[in-house]
Coordinates of C-alpha atoms in Angstrom, one line a residue:
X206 CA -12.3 23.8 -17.2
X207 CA -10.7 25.8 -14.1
X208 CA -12.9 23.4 -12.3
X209 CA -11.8 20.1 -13.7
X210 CA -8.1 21.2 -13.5
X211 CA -8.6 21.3 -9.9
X212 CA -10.2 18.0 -9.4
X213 CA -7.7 16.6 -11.9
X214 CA -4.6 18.6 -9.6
X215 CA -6.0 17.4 -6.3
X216 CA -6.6 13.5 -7.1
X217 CA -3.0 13.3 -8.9
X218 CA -3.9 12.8 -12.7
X219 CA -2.0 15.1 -14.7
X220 CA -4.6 16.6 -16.5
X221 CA -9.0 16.2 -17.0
X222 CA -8.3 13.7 -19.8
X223 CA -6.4 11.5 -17.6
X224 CA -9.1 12.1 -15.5
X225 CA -12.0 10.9 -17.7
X226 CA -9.5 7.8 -18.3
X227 CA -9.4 7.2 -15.0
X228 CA -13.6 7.2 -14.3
X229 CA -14.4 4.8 -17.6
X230 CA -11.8 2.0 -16.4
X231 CA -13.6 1.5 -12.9
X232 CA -16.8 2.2 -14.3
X233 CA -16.2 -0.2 -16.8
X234 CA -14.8 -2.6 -14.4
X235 CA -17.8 -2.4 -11.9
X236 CA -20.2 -3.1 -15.0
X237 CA -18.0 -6.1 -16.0
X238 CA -18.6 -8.0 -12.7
X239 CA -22.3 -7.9 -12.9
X240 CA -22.9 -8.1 -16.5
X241 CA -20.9 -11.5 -16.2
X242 CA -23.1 -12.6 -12.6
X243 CA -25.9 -11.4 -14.5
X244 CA -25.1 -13.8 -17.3
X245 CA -25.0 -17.0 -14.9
X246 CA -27.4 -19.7 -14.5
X247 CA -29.1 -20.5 -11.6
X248 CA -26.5 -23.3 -10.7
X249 CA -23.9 -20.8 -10.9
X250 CA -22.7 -22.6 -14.1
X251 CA -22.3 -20.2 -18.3
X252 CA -24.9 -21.0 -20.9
X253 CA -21.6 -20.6 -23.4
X254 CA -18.1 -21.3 -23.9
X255 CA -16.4 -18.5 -21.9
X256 CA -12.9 -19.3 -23.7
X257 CA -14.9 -18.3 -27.3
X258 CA -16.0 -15.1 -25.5
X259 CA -12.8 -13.8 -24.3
X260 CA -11.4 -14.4 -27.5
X261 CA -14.2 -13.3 -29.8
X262 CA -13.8 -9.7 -27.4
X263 CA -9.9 -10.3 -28.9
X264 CA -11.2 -9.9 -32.2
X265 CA -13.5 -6.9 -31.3
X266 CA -10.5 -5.1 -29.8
X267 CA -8.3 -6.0 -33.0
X268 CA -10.7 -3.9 -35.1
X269 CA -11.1 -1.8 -32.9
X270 CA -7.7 -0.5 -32.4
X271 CA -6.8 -1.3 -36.0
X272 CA -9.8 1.5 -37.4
X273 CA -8.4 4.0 -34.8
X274 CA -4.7 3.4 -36.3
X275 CA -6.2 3.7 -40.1
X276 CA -8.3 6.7 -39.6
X277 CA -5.1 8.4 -39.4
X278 CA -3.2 6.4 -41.7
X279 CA -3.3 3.6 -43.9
X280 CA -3.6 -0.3 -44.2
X281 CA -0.3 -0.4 -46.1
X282 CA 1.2 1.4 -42.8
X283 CA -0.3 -1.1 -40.2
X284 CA 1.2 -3.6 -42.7
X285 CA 4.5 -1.9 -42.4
X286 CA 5.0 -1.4 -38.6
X287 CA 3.9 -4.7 -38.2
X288 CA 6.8 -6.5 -40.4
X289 CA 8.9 -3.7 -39.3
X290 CA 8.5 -4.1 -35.7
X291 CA 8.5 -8.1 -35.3
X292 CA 10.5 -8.0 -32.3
X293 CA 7.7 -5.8 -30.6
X294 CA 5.2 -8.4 -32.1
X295 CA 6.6 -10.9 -29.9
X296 CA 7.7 -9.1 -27.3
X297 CA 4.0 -8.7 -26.3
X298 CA 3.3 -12.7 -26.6
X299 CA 4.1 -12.1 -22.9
X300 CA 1.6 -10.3 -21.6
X301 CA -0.8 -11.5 -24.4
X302 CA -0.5 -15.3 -22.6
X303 CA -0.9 -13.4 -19.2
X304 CA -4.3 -11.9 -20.3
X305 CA -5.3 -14.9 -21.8
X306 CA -5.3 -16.5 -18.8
X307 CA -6.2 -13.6 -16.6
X308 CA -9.6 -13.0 -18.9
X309 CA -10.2 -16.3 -18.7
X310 CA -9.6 -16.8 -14.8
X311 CA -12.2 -14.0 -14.7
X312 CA -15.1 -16.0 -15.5
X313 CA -14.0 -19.0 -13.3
X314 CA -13.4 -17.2 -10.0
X315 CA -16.7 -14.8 -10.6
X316 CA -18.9 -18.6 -10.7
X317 CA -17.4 -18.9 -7.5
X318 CA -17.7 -15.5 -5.7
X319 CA -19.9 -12.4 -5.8
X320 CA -18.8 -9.7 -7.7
X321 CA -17.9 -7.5 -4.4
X322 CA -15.8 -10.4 -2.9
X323 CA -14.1 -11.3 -6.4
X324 CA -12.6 -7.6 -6.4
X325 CA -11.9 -6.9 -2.8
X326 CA -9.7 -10.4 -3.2
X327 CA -8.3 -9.3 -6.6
X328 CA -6.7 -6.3 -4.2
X329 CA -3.9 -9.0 -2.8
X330 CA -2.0 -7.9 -6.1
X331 CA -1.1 -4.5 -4.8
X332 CA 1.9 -5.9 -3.1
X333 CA 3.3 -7.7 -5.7
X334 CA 2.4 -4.8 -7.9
X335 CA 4.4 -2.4 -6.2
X336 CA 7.7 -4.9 -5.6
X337 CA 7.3 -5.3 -9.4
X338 CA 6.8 -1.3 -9.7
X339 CA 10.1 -0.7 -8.1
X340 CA 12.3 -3.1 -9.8
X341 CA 11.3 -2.3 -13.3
X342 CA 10.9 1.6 -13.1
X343 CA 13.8 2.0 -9.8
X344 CA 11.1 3.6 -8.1
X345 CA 10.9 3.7 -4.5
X346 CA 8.0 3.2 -2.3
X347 CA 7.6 5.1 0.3
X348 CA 6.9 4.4 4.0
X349 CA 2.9 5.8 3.5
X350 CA 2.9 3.9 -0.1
X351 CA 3.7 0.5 1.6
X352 CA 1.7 1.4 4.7
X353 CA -1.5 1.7 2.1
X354 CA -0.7 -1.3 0.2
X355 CA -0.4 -3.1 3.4
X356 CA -4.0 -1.8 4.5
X357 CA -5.2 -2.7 0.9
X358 CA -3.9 -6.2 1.8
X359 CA -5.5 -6.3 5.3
X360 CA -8.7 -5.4 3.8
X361 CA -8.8 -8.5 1.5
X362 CA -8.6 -10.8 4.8
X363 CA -11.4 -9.5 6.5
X364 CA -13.6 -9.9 3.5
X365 CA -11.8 -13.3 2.4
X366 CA -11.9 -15.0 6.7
X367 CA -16.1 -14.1 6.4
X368 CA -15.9 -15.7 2.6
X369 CA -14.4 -18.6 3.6
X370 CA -16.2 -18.9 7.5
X371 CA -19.6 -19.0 5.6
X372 CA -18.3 -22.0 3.3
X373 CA -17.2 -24.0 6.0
X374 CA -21.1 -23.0 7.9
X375 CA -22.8 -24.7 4.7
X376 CA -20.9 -27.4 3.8
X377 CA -19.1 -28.7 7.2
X378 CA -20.4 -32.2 6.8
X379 CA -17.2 -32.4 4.1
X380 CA -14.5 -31.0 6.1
X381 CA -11.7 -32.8 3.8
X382 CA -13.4 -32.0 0.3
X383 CA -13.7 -28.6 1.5
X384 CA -10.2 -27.2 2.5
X385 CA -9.7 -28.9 -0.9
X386 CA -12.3 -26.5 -2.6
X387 CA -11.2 -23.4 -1.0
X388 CA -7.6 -24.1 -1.8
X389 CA -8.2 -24.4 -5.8
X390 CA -10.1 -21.4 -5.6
X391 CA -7.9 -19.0 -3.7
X392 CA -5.3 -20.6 -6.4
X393 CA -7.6 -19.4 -8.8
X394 CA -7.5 -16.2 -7.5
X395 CA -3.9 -16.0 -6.5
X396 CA -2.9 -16.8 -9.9
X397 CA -5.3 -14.2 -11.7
X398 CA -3.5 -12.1 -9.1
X399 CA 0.0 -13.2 -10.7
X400 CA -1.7 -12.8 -14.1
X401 CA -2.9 -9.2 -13.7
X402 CA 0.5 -7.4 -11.6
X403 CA 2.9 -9.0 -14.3
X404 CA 1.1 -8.2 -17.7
X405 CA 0.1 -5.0 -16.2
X406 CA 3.6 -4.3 -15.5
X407 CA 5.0 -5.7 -18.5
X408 CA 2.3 -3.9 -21.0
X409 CA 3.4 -0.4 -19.2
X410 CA 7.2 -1.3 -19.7
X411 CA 6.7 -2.0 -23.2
X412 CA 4.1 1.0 -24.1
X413 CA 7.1 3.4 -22.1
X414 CA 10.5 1.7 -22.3
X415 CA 13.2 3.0 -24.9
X416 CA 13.4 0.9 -27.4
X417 CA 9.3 -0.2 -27.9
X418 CA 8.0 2.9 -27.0
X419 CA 8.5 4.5 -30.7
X420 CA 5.9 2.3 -32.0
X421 CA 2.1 3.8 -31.3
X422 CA 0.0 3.2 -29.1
X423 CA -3.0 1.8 -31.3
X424 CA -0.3 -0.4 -33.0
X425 CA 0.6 -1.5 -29.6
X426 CA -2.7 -2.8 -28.8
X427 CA -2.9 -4.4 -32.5
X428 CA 0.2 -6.6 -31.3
X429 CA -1.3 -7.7 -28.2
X430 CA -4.4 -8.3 -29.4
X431 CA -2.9 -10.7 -32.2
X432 CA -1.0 -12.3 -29.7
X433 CA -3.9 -12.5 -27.4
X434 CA -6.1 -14.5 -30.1
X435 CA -3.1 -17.0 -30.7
X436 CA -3.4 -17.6 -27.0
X437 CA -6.8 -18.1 -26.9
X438 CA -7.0 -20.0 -29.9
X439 CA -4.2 -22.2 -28.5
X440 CA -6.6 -22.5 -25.2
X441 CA -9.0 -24.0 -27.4
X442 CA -7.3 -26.5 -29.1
X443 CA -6.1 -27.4 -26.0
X444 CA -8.9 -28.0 -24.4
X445 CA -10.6 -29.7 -27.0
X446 CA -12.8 -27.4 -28.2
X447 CA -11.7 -26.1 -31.2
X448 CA -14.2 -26.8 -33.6
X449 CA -17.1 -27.3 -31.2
X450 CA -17.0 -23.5 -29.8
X451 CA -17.6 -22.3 -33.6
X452 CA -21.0 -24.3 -34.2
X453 CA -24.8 -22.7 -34.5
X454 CA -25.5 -23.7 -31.3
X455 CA -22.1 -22.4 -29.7
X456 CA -22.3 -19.0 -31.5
X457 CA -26.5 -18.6 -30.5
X458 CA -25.9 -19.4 -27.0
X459 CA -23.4 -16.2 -27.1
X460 CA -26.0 -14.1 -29.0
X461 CA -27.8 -13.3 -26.1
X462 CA -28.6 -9.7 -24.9
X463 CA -26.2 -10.0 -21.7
X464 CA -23.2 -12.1 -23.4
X465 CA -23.0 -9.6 -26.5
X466 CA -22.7 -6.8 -23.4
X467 CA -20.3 -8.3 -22.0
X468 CA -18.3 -9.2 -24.8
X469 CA -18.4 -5.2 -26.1
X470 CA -18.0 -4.2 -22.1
X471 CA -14.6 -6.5 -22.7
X472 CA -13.9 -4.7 -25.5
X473 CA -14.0 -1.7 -24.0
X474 CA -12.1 -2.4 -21.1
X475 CA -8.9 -3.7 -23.2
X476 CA -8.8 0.0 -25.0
X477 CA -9.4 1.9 -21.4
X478 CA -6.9 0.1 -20.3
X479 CA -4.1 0.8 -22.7
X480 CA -4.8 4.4 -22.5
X481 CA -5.1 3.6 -18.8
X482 CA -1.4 2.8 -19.0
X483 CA 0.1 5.5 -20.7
X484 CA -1.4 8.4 -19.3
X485 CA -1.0 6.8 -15.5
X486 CA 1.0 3.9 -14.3
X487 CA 0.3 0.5 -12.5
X488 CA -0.2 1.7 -8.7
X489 CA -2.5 4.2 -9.7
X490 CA -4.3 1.2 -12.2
X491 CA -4.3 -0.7 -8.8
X492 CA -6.2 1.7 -6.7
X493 CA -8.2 2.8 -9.4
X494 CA -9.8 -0.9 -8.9
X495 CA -10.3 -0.3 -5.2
X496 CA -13.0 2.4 -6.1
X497 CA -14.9 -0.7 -8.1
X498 CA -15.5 -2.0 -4.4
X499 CA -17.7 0.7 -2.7
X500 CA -20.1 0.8 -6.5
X501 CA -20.1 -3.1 -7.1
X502 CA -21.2 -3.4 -3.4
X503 CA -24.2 -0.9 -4.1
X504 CA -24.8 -2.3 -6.7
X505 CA -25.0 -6.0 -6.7
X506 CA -27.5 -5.3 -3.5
X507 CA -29.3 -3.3 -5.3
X508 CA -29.7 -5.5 -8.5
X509 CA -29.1 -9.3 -7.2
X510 CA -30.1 -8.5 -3.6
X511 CA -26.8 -9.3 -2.3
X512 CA -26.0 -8.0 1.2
X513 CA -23.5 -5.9 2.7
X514 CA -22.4 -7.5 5.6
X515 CA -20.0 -6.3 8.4
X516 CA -17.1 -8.1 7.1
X517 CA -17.9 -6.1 4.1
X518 CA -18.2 -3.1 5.0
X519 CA -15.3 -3.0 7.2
X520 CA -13.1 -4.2 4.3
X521 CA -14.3 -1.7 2.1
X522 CA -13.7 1.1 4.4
X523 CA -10.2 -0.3 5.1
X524 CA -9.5 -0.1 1.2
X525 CA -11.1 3.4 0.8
X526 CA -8.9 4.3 3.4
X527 CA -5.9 2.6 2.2
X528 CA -7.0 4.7 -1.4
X529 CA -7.1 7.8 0.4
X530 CA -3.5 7.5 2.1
X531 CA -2.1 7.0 -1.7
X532 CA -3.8 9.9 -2.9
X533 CA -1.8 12.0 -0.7
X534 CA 1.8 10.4 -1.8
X535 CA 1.4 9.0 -5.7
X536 CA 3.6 7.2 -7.6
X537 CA 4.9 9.5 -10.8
X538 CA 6.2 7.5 -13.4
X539 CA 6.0 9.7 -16.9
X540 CA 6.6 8.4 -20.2
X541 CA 9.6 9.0 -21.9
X542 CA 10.2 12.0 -24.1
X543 CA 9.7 11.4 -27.5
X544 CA 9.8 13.1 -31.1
X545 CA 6.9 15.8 -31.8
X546 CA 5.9 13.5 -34.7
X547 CA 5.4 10.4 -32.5
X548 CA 3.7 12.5 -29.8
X549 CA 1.4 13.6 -31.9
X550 CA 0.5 10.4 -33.3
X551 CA 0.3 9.0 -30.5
X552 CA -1.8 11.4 -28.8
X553 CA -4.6 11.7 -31.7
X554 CA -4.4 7.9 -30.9
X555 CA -5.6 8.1 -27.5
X556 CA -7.8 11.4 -27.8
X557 CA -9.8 8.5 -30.5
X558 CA -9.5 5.7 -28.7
X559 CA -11.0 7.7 -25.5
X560 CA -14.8 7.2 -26.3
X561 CA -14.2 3.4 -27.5

């Protein structure tokens, strides 16, 4: 235990839970990207309806958090906090829609790019993260914070200049149709970018601010997830698939070994994260995604055989180092002081949801 404090001390988590916390979100991360490549076909094209995965995940996570909330207390009660906190309901339609489109962006940009270039490019949010950070929570940066956020940044161009040189080598014949491809999916990346600072933001305003942060934290994640089905129900009918994603062939071509994975992996990631959240903050839920870099590059050689170039390796070391500088300066931002009774709720919450 004397041990683990120490670790926990030196890396800036506040104690060995946050700790743990901290080591299942990039794990989880990391196994995301390549359950999802694995789960490709050979034309870089899904079997399945990705929409109906992210939201049947939604509906995993509902339970999910909604057995953690009753094992402690009853249905009637989630009934209750739900018609008593309406206005909590809806404020998380925000980041709900967010997610919905970040989850779904997921599967879209990772067709596109290897797992190791889809999350050294994900790193452009850092920046806008920490602008955000500082507005909402009137913290401010310092000079080594924004010097590592810059680095983070710098890392991303290295990888993203090799990405986009070796499209341009295979395809130069189209030169026209090609700066056309690359733009829509650098937008596609820019806007999951957009997706993930905001609603990571937002869900760590609401989970901590004053007036929202009375509710618990499992009831918390019941709202989003609600919210988030809407969404994705709402991408569905939009797109015209409604009824189609819900036949026998729809729901066999998602029973397969490496879908149901993911789907649970997705699960698990939406609880992580939560907890994620209110133990730590959104810088530190930043970096934390850096480390996926230096394990998904492993990796993905080791498993799809693809290699680490010197684009690669330099941006990765850029980012470790830009990870490092951060570790020596973190952002503190800790929750709000609250009644023993909702502490304690709220910690038996997360000391459950922990090995979701």
């Amino acid at each position: 235990m004397q041990l683990g404090s120490l670790v926990g001390e030196r890396f800036c988590f506040p104690d060995v839970k946050s700790l743990v916390i901290f080591v299942l979100y990039f794990s989880a991360f990391v196994l995301h990207g390549i359950l999802v490549t694995a789960s490709r076909k050979a034309d870089n094209t899904y079997p399945y309806n990705t929409v109906t995965v992210v939201m049947i995940t939604e509906i995993f996570k509902l339970m999910v958090a909604s057995m953690i909330y009753v094992k402690d207390n009853s249905f009637q009660e989630v009934l209750r906090v739900i018609a008593k906190d309406k206005k909590v309901l809806l404020l998380y339609l925000v980041p709900a829609s967010l997610y919905c489109l970040y989850n779904n962006l997921q599967f879209v940009n990772l067709a596109v790019y290897d797992p190791t270039t889809y999350y050294l490019l994900l790193q452009f949010r850092v920046v806008t993260t920490g602008i955000v950070f500082q507005v909402l929570f009137k913290k401010t940066l310092s000079r080594m914070q924004w010097l590592s956020l810059l680095l983070l940044t710098i890392g991303c161009v290295v990888k993203q200049i090799k990405h986009d040189t070796h499209m341009r080598d295979v395809v130069s014949f189209g030169g026209q149709s090609l700066s056309l491809h690359l733009n829509a999916n650098l937008l596609h990346i820019l806007l999951q970018v957009f997706c993930s600072c905001f609603a990571g933001v937002y869900t760590e305003f609401l989970l901590k601010g004053e007036k929202t942060s009375h509710v618990p934290l499992m009831m918390q994640n019941v709202f989003m997830y609600l919210d988030s089905i809407i969404c994705n129900m709402c991408v569905l009918a939009y797109t015209g698939d409604l009824l189609s994603a819900f036949t026998t062939e729809s729901i066999n071509s998602i029973l397969q070994p490496t879908v149901i994975l993911v789907t649970l992996n997705q699960t698990a990631i939406g609880i992580i994260t939560s907890l994620f959240l209110k133990s730590l903050n959104s810088i530190l839920k930043t970096f934390a995604s850096a480390l996926e870099l230096m394990f998904t590059a492993v990796l993905c050689w080791y498993i799809f055989g693809i290699p680490v170039d010197v684009f690669t390796f330099i941006a990765i070391v850029i980012v470790c180092l830009a990870t490092f500088l951060y570790s020596l300066n973190p952002v503190v931002n800790p929750a709000p002081s609250r009644q023993t009774k909702d502490s304690d709720a709220t910690l038996a919450s997360k000391q459950n949801g922990v090995g979701v």
